[in-house]
Amino acid sequence: MVSYNPLWKTLIDKNIKKTQLRDMAGFSNGTLSRMGKDQYVEMKHIDRICQVLRCGISDVVEIIPDETAS
């Protein structure tokens, strides 16, 4: 499972609103909505977020192991 909790924390630390990030990184409301639901988004969006926030990928996304996966 993908979690964007690190991103929300990073935005709080940098005093940036989600809609400001959307505008800065140039992605759609749909992408922002998918992130809010911890759904997958294209890597190009993750890369762009890292670039505009000047942070690492671990500051944006984390992978939570699926306990039911074999």
PDB file of C-alpha atoms in Angstrom:
ATOM      1  CA  MET A   1       0.000   0.000   0.000  1.00  0.00           C
ATOM      2  CA  VAL A   2       1.139   3.514  -0.791  1.00  0.00           C
ATOM      3  CA  SER A   3       0.886   6.258   1.833  1.00  0.00           C
ATOM      4  CA  TYR A   4       1.409   9.961   1.229  1.00  0.00           C
ATOM      5  CA  ASN A   5       1.509  10.782   4.957  1.00  0.00           C
ATOM      6  CA  PRO A   6       5.155  11.880   4.641  1.00  0.00           C
ATOM      7  CA  LEU A   7       4.071  14.404   1.988  1.00  0.00           C
ATOM      8  CA  TRP A   8       1.358  15.890   4.187  1.00  0.00           C
ATOM      9  CA  LYS A   9       3.885  16.258   7.012  1.00  0.00           C
ATOM     10  CA  THR A  10       6.408  17.847   4.626  1.00  0.00           C
ATOM     11  CA  LEU A  11       3.776  20.331   3.450  1.00  0.00           C
ATOM     12  CA  ILE A  12       2.956  21.268   7.053  1.00  0.00           C
ATOM     13  CA  ASP A  13       6.656  21.714   7.838  1.00  0.00           C
ATOM     14  CA  LYS A  14       7.073  23.968   4.785  1.00  0.00           C
ATOM     15  CA  ASN A  15       3.767  25.807   5.390  1.00  0.00           C
ATOM     16  CA  ILE A  16       2.444  24.875   1.937  1.00  0.00           C
ATOM     17  CA  LYS A  17      -1.196  24.034   1.212  1.00  0.00           C
ATOM     18  CA  LYS A  18      -2.154  21.048  -0.947  1.00  0.00           C
ATOM     19  CA  THR A  19      -3.604  23.311  -3.628  1.00  0.00           C
ATOM     20  CA  GLN A  20      -0.403  25.377  -3.651  1.00  0.00           C
ATOM     21  CA  LEU A  21       1.577  22.181  -4.224  1.00  0.00           C
ATOM     22  CA  ARG A  22      -0.779  21.236  -7.060  1.00  0.00           C
ATOM     23  CA  ASP A  23      -0.147  24.580  -8.742  1.00  0.00           C
ATOM     24  CA  MET A  24       3.616  24.498  -8.095  1.00  0.00           C
ATOM     25  CA  ALA A  25       4.016  20.952  -9.444  1.00  0.00           C
ATOM     26  CA  GLY A  26       1.492  21.340 -12.255  1.00  0.00           C
ATOM     27  CA  PHE A  27      -0.720  18.321 -11.733  1.00  0.00           C
ATOM     28  CA  SER A  28      -4.509  17.998 -11.744  1.00  0.00           C
ATOM     29  CA  ASN A  29      -7.128  17.975  -9.026  1.00  0.00           C
ATOM     30  CA  GLY A  30      -7.633  14.299  -9.868  1.00  0.00           C
ATOM     31  CA  THR A  31      -4.031  13.517  -9.004  1.00  0.00           C
ATOM     32  CA  LEU A  32      -4.347  15.426  -5.736  1.00  0.00           C
ATOM     33  CA  SER A  33      -7.542  13.509  -4.983  1.00  0.00           C
ATOM     34  CA  ARG A  34      -5.855  10.140  -5.660  1.00  0.00           C
ATOM     35  CA  MET A  35      -3.031  11.097  -3.335  1.00  0.00           C
ATOM     36  CA  GLY A  36      -5.550  12.041  -0.658  1.00  0.00           C
ATOM     37  CA  LYS A  37      -6.982   8.523  -0.951  1.00  0.00           C
ATOM     38  CA  ASP A  38      -3.513   6.899  -0.837  1.00  0.00           C
ATOM     39  CA  GLN A  39      -3.877   5.654  -4.410  1.00  0.00           C
ATOM     40  CA  TYR A  40      -1.073   5.258  -6.912  1.00  0.00           C
ATOM     41  CA  VAL A  41      -0.030   8.240  -9.015  1.00  0.00           C
ATOM     42  CA  GLU A  42       2.456   8.378 -11.849  1.00  0.00           C
ATOM     43  CA  MET A  43       6.118   8.564 -10.914  1.00  0.00           C
ATOM     44  CA  LYS A  44       6.480  11.765 -12.952  1.00  0.00           C
ATOM     45  CA  HIS A  45       4.245  13.489 -10.382  1.00  0.00           C
ATOM     46  CA  ILE A  46       6.299  12.172  -7.460  1.00  0.00           C
ATOM     47  CA  ASP A  47       9.465  13.335  -9.209  1.00  0.00           C
ATOM     48  CA  ARG A  48       8.033  16.791  -9.842  1.00  0.00           C
ATOM     49  CA  ILE A  49       6.918  17.108  -6.206  1.00  0.00           C
ATOM     50  CA  CYS A  50      10.424  16.211  -5.034  1.00  0.00           C
ATOM     51  CA  GLN A  51      11.872  18.818  -7.397  1.00  0.00           C
ATOM     52  CA  VAL A  52       9.599  21.695  -6.369  1.00  0.00           C
ATOM     53  CA  LEU A  53       9.825  20.902  -2.643  1.00  0.00           C
ATOM     54  CA  ARG A  54      13.567  20.177  -2.865  1.00  0.00           C
ATOM     55  CA  CYS A  55      13.170  16.984  -0.898  1.00  0.00           C
ATOM     56  CA  GLY A  56      13.722  13.265  -1.218  1.00  0.00           C
ATOM     57  CA  ILE A  57      11.180  10.646  -2.199  1.00  0.00           C
ATOM     58  CA  SER A  58      10.965   9.437   1.417  1.00  0.00           C
ATOM     59  CA  ASP A  59       9.611  12.905   2.276  1.00  0.00           C
ATOM     60  CA  VAL A  60       6.736  12.298  -0.157  1.00  0.00           C
ATOM     61  CA  VAL A  61       5.720   8.657  -0.148  1.00  0.00           C
ATOM     62  CA  GLU A  62       6.138   5.485   1.845  1.00  0.00           C
ATOM     63  CA  ILE A  63       5.290   1.903   0.982  1.00  0.00           C
ATOM     64  CA  ILE A  64       3.448   0.014   3.675  1.00  0.00           C
ATOM     65  CA  PRO A  65       3.811  -3.762   3.316  1.00  0.00           C
ATOM     66  CA  ASP A  66       0.634  -5.677   2.626  1.00  0.00           C
ATOM     67  CA  GLU A  67       0.324  -8.227   5.407  1.00  0.00           C
ATOM     68  CA  THR A  68      -1.948 -10.415   3.262  1.00  0.00           C
ATOM     69  CA  ALA A  69       0.516 -10.696   0.364  1.00  0.00           C
ATOM     70  CA  SER A  70       2.186 -14.056   0.040  1.00  0.00           C
TER      71      SER A  70
END
